[in-house]
Short mmCIF file of C-alpha atoms in Angstrom, two decimals:
data_model
loop_
_atom_site.label_atom_id
_atom_site.label_comp_id
_atom_site.label_asym_id
_atom_site.label_seq_id
_atom_site.Cartn_x
_atom_site.Cartn_y
_atom_site.Cartn_z
CA MET A 1 -44.02 49.45 -141.24
CA ASN A 2 -41.69 46.56 -141.65
CA VAL A 3 -40.51 46.13 -145.20
CA GLN A 4 -40.89 42.36 -145.08
CA PHE A 5 -44.53 42.80 -144.21
CA LYS A 6 -45.29 45.16 -146.96
CA LYS A 7 -43.68 43.09 -149.74
CA GLY A 8 -46.35 40.51 -149.76
CA VAL A 9 -49.45 42.60 -149.34
CA LEU A 10 -48.94 45.43 -151.73
CA ASP A 11 -50.38 43.38 -154.64
CA LEU A 12 -53.39 42.51 -152.52
CA CYS A 13 -53.99 46.16 -151.54
CA VAL A 14 -53.73 47.71 -154.95
CA LEU A 15 -56.02 45.05 -156.35
CA ALA A 16 -58.44 45.55 -153.55
CA LEU A 17 -58.69 49.34 -154.33
CA THR A 18 -60.06 48.55 -157.80
CA VAL A 19 -62.77 46.01 -156.92
CA TRP A 20 -65.66 48.45 -157.03
CA GLU A 21 -64.44 51.05 -159.35
CA ASP A 22 -61.78 51.61 -161.97
CA ARG A 23 -59.13 53.98 -160.80
CA TYR A 24 -56.36 55.92 -162.38
CA GLY A 25 -52.68 55.52 -161.50
CA TYR A 26 -52.11 58.72 -159.62
CA GLU A 27 -55.13 58.04 -157.39
CA LEU A 28 -53.85 54.52 -156.59
CA ALA A 29 -50.23 55.72 -156.07
CA ILE A 30 -51.50 58.40 -153.48
CA ALA A 31 -53.89 56.02 -151.80
CA MET A 32 -51.10 53.48 -151.39
CA SER A 33 -48.44 55.87 -150.22
CA ASN A 34 -50.77 57.44 -147.64
CA LYS A 35 -51.58 54.13 -146.07
CA PHE A 36 -48.26 52.46 -146.15
CA GLU A 37 -45.48 55.03 -146.41
CA VAL A 38 -44.68 53.44 -149.80
CA ALA A 39 -42.72 55.48 -152.25
CA VAL A 40 -45.14 56.81 -154.81
CA GLY A 41 -42.78 55.71 -157.50
CA SER A 42 -42.91 52.05 -156.54
CA VAL A 43 -46.62 51.90 -157.20
CA TYR A 44 -46.38 52.43 -160.94
CA PRO A 45 -44.13 49.50 -161.55
CA LEU A 46 -46.32 47.45 -159.44
CA LEU A 47 -49.39 48.44 -161.56
CA ASN A 48 -47.30 47.76 -164.67
CA ARG A 49 -46.45 44.30 -163.57
CA LEU A 50 -50.00 43.43 -162.51
CA THR A 51 -51.20 44.61 -165.91
CA GLN A 52 -48.58 42.45 -167.69
CA GLU A 53 -49.65 39.43 -165.57
CA GLY A 54 -53.16 40.00 -166.84
CA PHE A 55 -54.76 41.17 -163.62
CA PHE A 56 -55.59 44.66 -164.90
CA THR A 57 -56.61 46.09 -168.20
CA THR A 58 -56.06 49.75 -168.88
CA TYR A 59 -57.95 52.32 -170.92
CA LEU A 60 -57.88 56.02 -171.42
CA GLN A 61 -60.84 58.20 -170.48
CA GLU A 62 -61.40 61.88 -170.84
CA SER A 63 -61.47 63.73 -167.44
CA PRO A 64 -63.54 66.85 -166.92
CA GLU A 65 -60.44 68.81 -165.96
CA GLY A 66 -57.88 68.37 -168.71
CA PRO A 67 -56.32 65.58 -170.75
CA PRO A 68 -57.48 61.94 -170.54
CA ARG A 69 -56.47 59.69 -167.73
CA LYS A 70 -55.27 56.10 -167.73
CA TYR A 71 -57.59 53.91 -165.82
CA TYR A 72 -56.99 50.46 -164.37
CA ARG A 73 -59.73 47.96 -164.40
CA LEU A 74 -59.68 44.63 -162.59
CA THR A 75 -59.96 41.66 -164.91
CA PRO A 76 -61.83 38.47 -163.82
CA GLN A 77 -58.48 36.88 -163.61
CA GLY A 78 -57.40 39.73 -161.37
CA HIS A 79 -60.48 39.27 -159.32
CA SER A 80 -59.84 35.57 -158.68
CA HIS A 81 -56.12 36.32 -157.86
CA LEU A 82 -57.31 38.83 -155.33
CA MET A 83 -59.69 36.44 -153.73
CA ALA A 84 -56.95 33.94 -153.43
CA LEU A 85 -54.60 36.55 -151.81
CA ILE A 86 -57.28 37.62 -149.40
CA SER A 87 -57.94 34.09 -148.13
CA GLU A 88 -54.15 33.63 -147.74
CA TRP A 89 -53.90 36.85 -145.86
CA ARG A 90 -56.85 35.98 -143.59
CA MET A 91 -55.24 32.63 -142.70
CA PHE A 92 -51.92 34.30 -142.07
CA SER A 93 -53.40 37.15 -139.89
CA VAL A 94 -55.55 34.70 -137.87
CA ALA A 95 -52.55 32.63 -137.16
CA VAL A 96 -50.52 35.56 -136.14
CA ASP A 97 -53.20 36.82 -133.87
CA GLU A 98 -53.56 33.52 -132.24
CA LEU A 99 -49.87 33.30 -131.54
CA ILE A 100 -49.82 36.84 -130.18
CA LYS A 101 -52.69 35.93 -127.79
CA GLU A 102 -51.02 32.73 -126.79
CA GLY A 103 -47.56 34.18 -126.30
CA VAL A 104 -48.04 37.83 -125.14
CA GLU A 105 -51.56 38.54 -123.93
CA ARG A 106 -52.21 35.54 -121.61
CA MET B 1 -34.48 66.45 -162.43
CA THR B 2 -37.06 68.25 -164.57
CA LYS B 3 -40.09 66.53 -165.96
CA GLU B 4 -38.80 66.69 -169.50
CA ARG B 5 -35.50 65.12 -168.63
CA TYR B 6 -37.09 62.55 -166.49
CA LEU B 7 -39.45 61.36 -169.21
CA LYS B 8 -36.82 61.49 -171.83
CA GLU B 9 -34.57 59.33 -169.87
CA LEU B 10 -37.28 56.84 -169.10
CA TRP B 11 -38.14 56.78 -172.81
CA THR B 12 -34.54 56.05 -173.80
CA HIS B 13 -34.09 53.35 -171.29
CA LEU B 14 -37.26 51.65 -172.38
CA SER B 15 -36.11 51.44 -175.95
CA PRO B 16 -35.97 47.59 -176.19
CA VAL B 17 -39.72 47.59 -175.80
CA PRO B 18 -41.99 48.07 -178.84
CA GLU B 19 -43.14 51.66 -179.18
CA ARG B 20 -46.77 51.10 -178.79
CA ILE B 21 -46.31 49.48 -175.39
CA ARG B 22 -43.69 52.04 -174.44
CA ARG B 23 -46.17 54.85 -175.02
CA ASP B 24 -48.67 53.21 -172.94
CA TRP B 25 -46.21 52.76 -170.04
CA MET B 26 -45.06 56.35 -170.29
CA PHE B 27 -48.54 57.60 -169.89
CA ASP B 28 -48.53 56.80 -166.20
CA TYR B 29 -45.43 58.94 -165.65
CA GLU B 30 -46.65 61.83 -167.82
CA GLU B 31 -49.93 61.70 -165.95
CA HIS B 32 -48.15 61.62 -162.59
CA PHE B 33 -46.15 64.83 -163.34
CA ARG B 34 -49.28 66.56 -164.53
CA LEU B 35 -51.37 65.62 -161.53
CA ALA B 36 -48.51 66.27 -159.09
CA ALA B 37 -48.22 69.77 -160.54
CA GLU B 38 -51.87 70.34 -160.12
CA HIS B 39 -51.43 69.32 -156.43
CA GLY B 40 -48.76 71.93 -156.13
CA GLN B 41 -45.63 69.74 -156.37
CA SER B 42 -42.64 70.96 -158.23
CA GLU B 43 -41.25 68.89 -161.07
CA GLU B 44 -38.08 68.12 -159.02
CA GLU B 45 -40.20 66.79 -156.09
CA ALA B 46 -42.30 64.71 -158.34
CA ALA B 47 -39.20 63.27 -160.07
CA ALA B 48 -37.51 62.46 -156.82
CA GLU B 49 -40.68 60.66 -155.56
CA LEU B 50 -40.81 58.56 -158.59
CA GLY B 51 -37.24 57.36 -158.21
CA ASP B 52 -34.42 56.71 -160.70
CA PRO B 53 -35.88 56.38 -164.22
CA ARG B 54 -33.07 54.07 -165.20
CA PHE B 55 -34.08 51.69 -162.41
CA ILE B 56 -37.70 51.88 -163.11
CA ALA B 57 -37.17 51.18 -166.82
CA LYS B 58 -35.17 48.10 -166.03
CA GLU B 59 -37.74 46.83 -163.63
CA MET B 60 -40.49 47.23 -166.25
CA LEU B 61 -38.28 45.73 -168.85
CA LEU B 62 -37.70 42.60 -166.76
CA GLY B 63 -41.39 42.26 -166.24
CA HIS B 64 -41.94 42.59 -169.96
CA ARG B 65 -39.35 39.91 -170.73
CA VAL B 66 -40.77 37.48 -168.21
CA ALA B 67 -44.28 38.00 -169.55
CA GLU B 68 -42.99 37.55 -173.05
CA ALA B 69 -41.21 34.33 -172.12
CA GLN B 70 -44.31 33.05 -170.56
CA SER B 71 -46.63 33.81 -173.35
CA SER B 72 -44.17 32.03 -175.72
CA GLY B 73 -44.46 29.00 -173.59
CA GLY B 74 -40.91 29.25 -172.27
CA SER B 75 -38.89 29.17 -175.42
CA LEU B 76 -35.19 29.08 -175.15
CA ARG B 77 -34.71 32.48 -176.74
CA SER B 78 -37.26 34.30 -174.66
CA VAL B 79 -36.17 32.78 -171.40
CA SER B 80 -32.57 33.67 -172.14
CA ARG B 81 -33.58 37.20 -172.80
CA ALA B 82 -35.41 37.42 -169.47
CA VAL B 83 -32.36 36.02 -167.80
CA PHE B 84 -30.23 38.70 -169.42
CA ALA B 85 -32.71 41.31 -168.57
CA ALA B 86 -32.49 40.20 -164.91
CA VAL B 87 -28.77 40.33 -164.86
CA GLY B 88 -28.89 43.73 -166.45
CA LEU B 89 -30.91 44.87 -163.48
CA GLY B 90 -27.81 44.59 -161.44
CA PHE B 91 -29.26 43.18 -158.36
CA PHE B 92 -28.90 39.66 -159.60
CA ASN B 93 -25.45 38.70 -159.02
CA LEU B 94 -23.92 37.74 -162.28
CA VAL B 95 -22.26 34.70 -160.71
CA PHE B 96 -25.42 33.48 -158.99
CA VAL B 97 -27.77 33.75 -161.94
CA LEU B 98 -25.95 33.87 -165.20
CA GLY B 99 -23.25 31.39 -164.11
CA PRO B 100 -25.58 28.49 -163.17
CA TYR B 101 -27.79 29.24 -166.01
CA ILE B 102 -25.03 28.97 -168.60
CA ALA B 103 -23.50 25.94 -166.77
CA LEU B 104 -26.79 24.12 -166.89
CA MET B 105 -27.50 25.14 -170.44
CA GLY B 106 -24.05 23.64 -171.27
CA LEU B 107 -24.93 20.39 -169.61
CA LEU B 108 -28.20 20.16 -171.47
CA PHE B 109 -26.44 20.98 -174.68
CA ALA B 110 -24.05 18.15 -174.08
CA LEU B 111 -26.98 15.76 -173.47
CA TRP B 112 -28.52 16.81 -176.77
CA ALA B 113 -25.17 16.38 -178.50
CA VAL B 114 -24.64 12.88 -177.16
CA SER B 115 -28.22 11.88 -178.22
CA VAL B 116 -27.68 13.21 -181.81
CA ALA B 117 -24.27 11.47 -181.92
CA LEU B 118 -25.79 8.15 -180.89
CA VAL B 119 -28.39 8.33 -183.69
CA LEU B 120 -25.76 9.42 -186.26
CA ALA B 121 -23.47 6.62 -185.13
CA ALA B 122 -25.89 4.13 -186.72
CA PHE B 123 -24.66 5.21 -190.23
CA PRO B 124 -21.02 4.39 -189.88
CA ILE B 125 -21.93 1.10 -188.07
CA LEU B 126 -24.17 0.08 -190.98
CA TYR B 127 -21.54 1.17 -193.46
CA GLU B 128 -18.81 -0.85 -191.71
CA GLY B 129 -21.12 -3.88 -191.42
CA TYR B 130 -21.94 -3.79 -195.17
CA PHE B 131 -18.61 -2.77 -196.76
CA GLY B 132 -16.09 -3.42 -194.06
CA ASP B 133 -15.20 -6.70 -192.40
CA ALA B 134 -15.00 -5.72 -188.78
CA PHE B 135 -18.36 -7.42 -188.07
CA GLU B 136 -21.33 -9.02 -189.78
CA PHE B 137 -24.03 -6.89 -191.35
CA GLN B 138 -26.66 -8.61 -189.14
CA PHE B 139 -24.66 -7.53 -186.11
CA ALA B 140 -24.38 -3.99 -187.57
CA ILE B 141 -28.19 -3.72 -187.89
CA PHE B 142 -28.56 -4.91 -184.40
CA ALA B 143 -26.06 -2.40 -183.07
CA ALA B 144 -27.39 0.43 -185.13
CA MET B 145 -30.83 -0.17 -183.74
CA ILE B 146 -29.45 -0.07 -180.24
CA THR B 147 -27.63 3.28 -180.75
CA VAL B 148 -30.64 4.85 -182.51
CA GLY B 149 -32.94 3.62 -179.73
CA LEU B 150 -30.64 4.97 -177.04
CA GLY B 151 -30.21 8.22 -178.89
CA LEU B 152 -33.90 8.78 -179.17
CA LEU B 153 -34.44 7.89 -175.59
CA LEU B 154 -31.75 10.33 -174.48
CA GLY B 155 -33.15 12.92 -176.89
CA ALA B 156 -36.60 12.64 -175.27
CA THR B 157 -35.05 12.93 -171.78
CA ALA B 158 -33.04 15.99 -172.89
CA TYR B 159 -36.15 17.55 -174.32
CA LYS B 160 -38.12 17.03 -171.12
CA LEU B 161 -35.18 18.24 -168.96
CA THR B 162 -34.73 21.40 -171.19
CA ARG B 163 -38.47 22.27 -170.96
CA GLY B 164 -38.43 21.81 -167.18
CA PHE B 165 -35.24 23.81 -166.80
CA LEU B 166 -36.68 26.69 -168.79
CA ARG B 167 -39.84 26.65 -166.83
CA LEU B 168 -38.01 26.66 -163.54
CA THR B 169 -35.83 29.52 -164.58
CA LEU B 170 -38.92 31.56 -165.47
CA LYS B 171 -40.56 30.79 -162.15
CA TYR B 172 -37.35 31.87 -160.38
CA LEU B 173 -37.27 35.12 -162.27
CA GLN B 174 -40.91 35.78 -161.56
CA ALA B 175 -40.45 35.20 -157.83
CA ASN B 176 -37.58 37.65 -158.02
CA THR B 177 -39.35 40.34 -159.83
CA ARG B 178 -42.03 40.11 -157.23
CA MET B 179 -39.43 40.57 -154.52
CA LEU B 180 -37.83 43.44 -156.32
CA LYS B 181 -41.07 45.41 -156.50
CA GLY B 182 -41.53 45.35 -152.84
CA ARG B 183 -37.96 46.26 -152.14
CA LYS B 184 -38.15 50.02 -152.40
CA VAL B 185 -41.12 50.56 -150.07
#
């Protein structure tokens, strides 16, 4: 996928993955890299930044198989940020679709 | 690169960050190596996938500095540290970020200096008016009031400009950290 496209939406996607359940870093990294061909390594700095901006809190939790894992939980602030990003994305994608229909698929 | 070397390098490059935070950040990477191994990846593969530890450390450090600067309400010291962290990242061209930053800082400093000088100028004026015979004391009081007034006015302006400038710098850095994160995808 085009790099310019991805830039803006990575925040949105990683926040979206944590709405219903807290997830650990590896899980998020794999989920993101499967969908977007994103380097796994770029997901951790992303998580780090979103945490520093107050959109995630983290905690350690024992896992059944082995040492504890670090989980990411969406904060209320993160939630409202996500909602803002989603509405922005919707507007954007609707506009793009309209232009495609108008310009290409007439 | 082996897991041990990777983690050690990351740890070393994160040294400006307090140890408690550093441990927390490192946890993601330790966990990644552990889980990657469980999924049958070699340490070298996992390390390659994660990317250069030096680079990652710098990115996180910049994020940390920007967050720090923001929580301190954009103080001169914290914003300057964030600017230097950004320049240290190497993508920011020294000329394009540090140059204008220092130039504008110099300008603001000059404004401050002028405002302080105007206030201080009141003293010799009063002194001259009282002891000297260049002009009357009444005139001296009047002139001193004018310079103090101008100085304070200029000081207030300089204060506002400085705050605004620091805030803008921070905004700029933030926008850029955001861009950097997306860059490697």
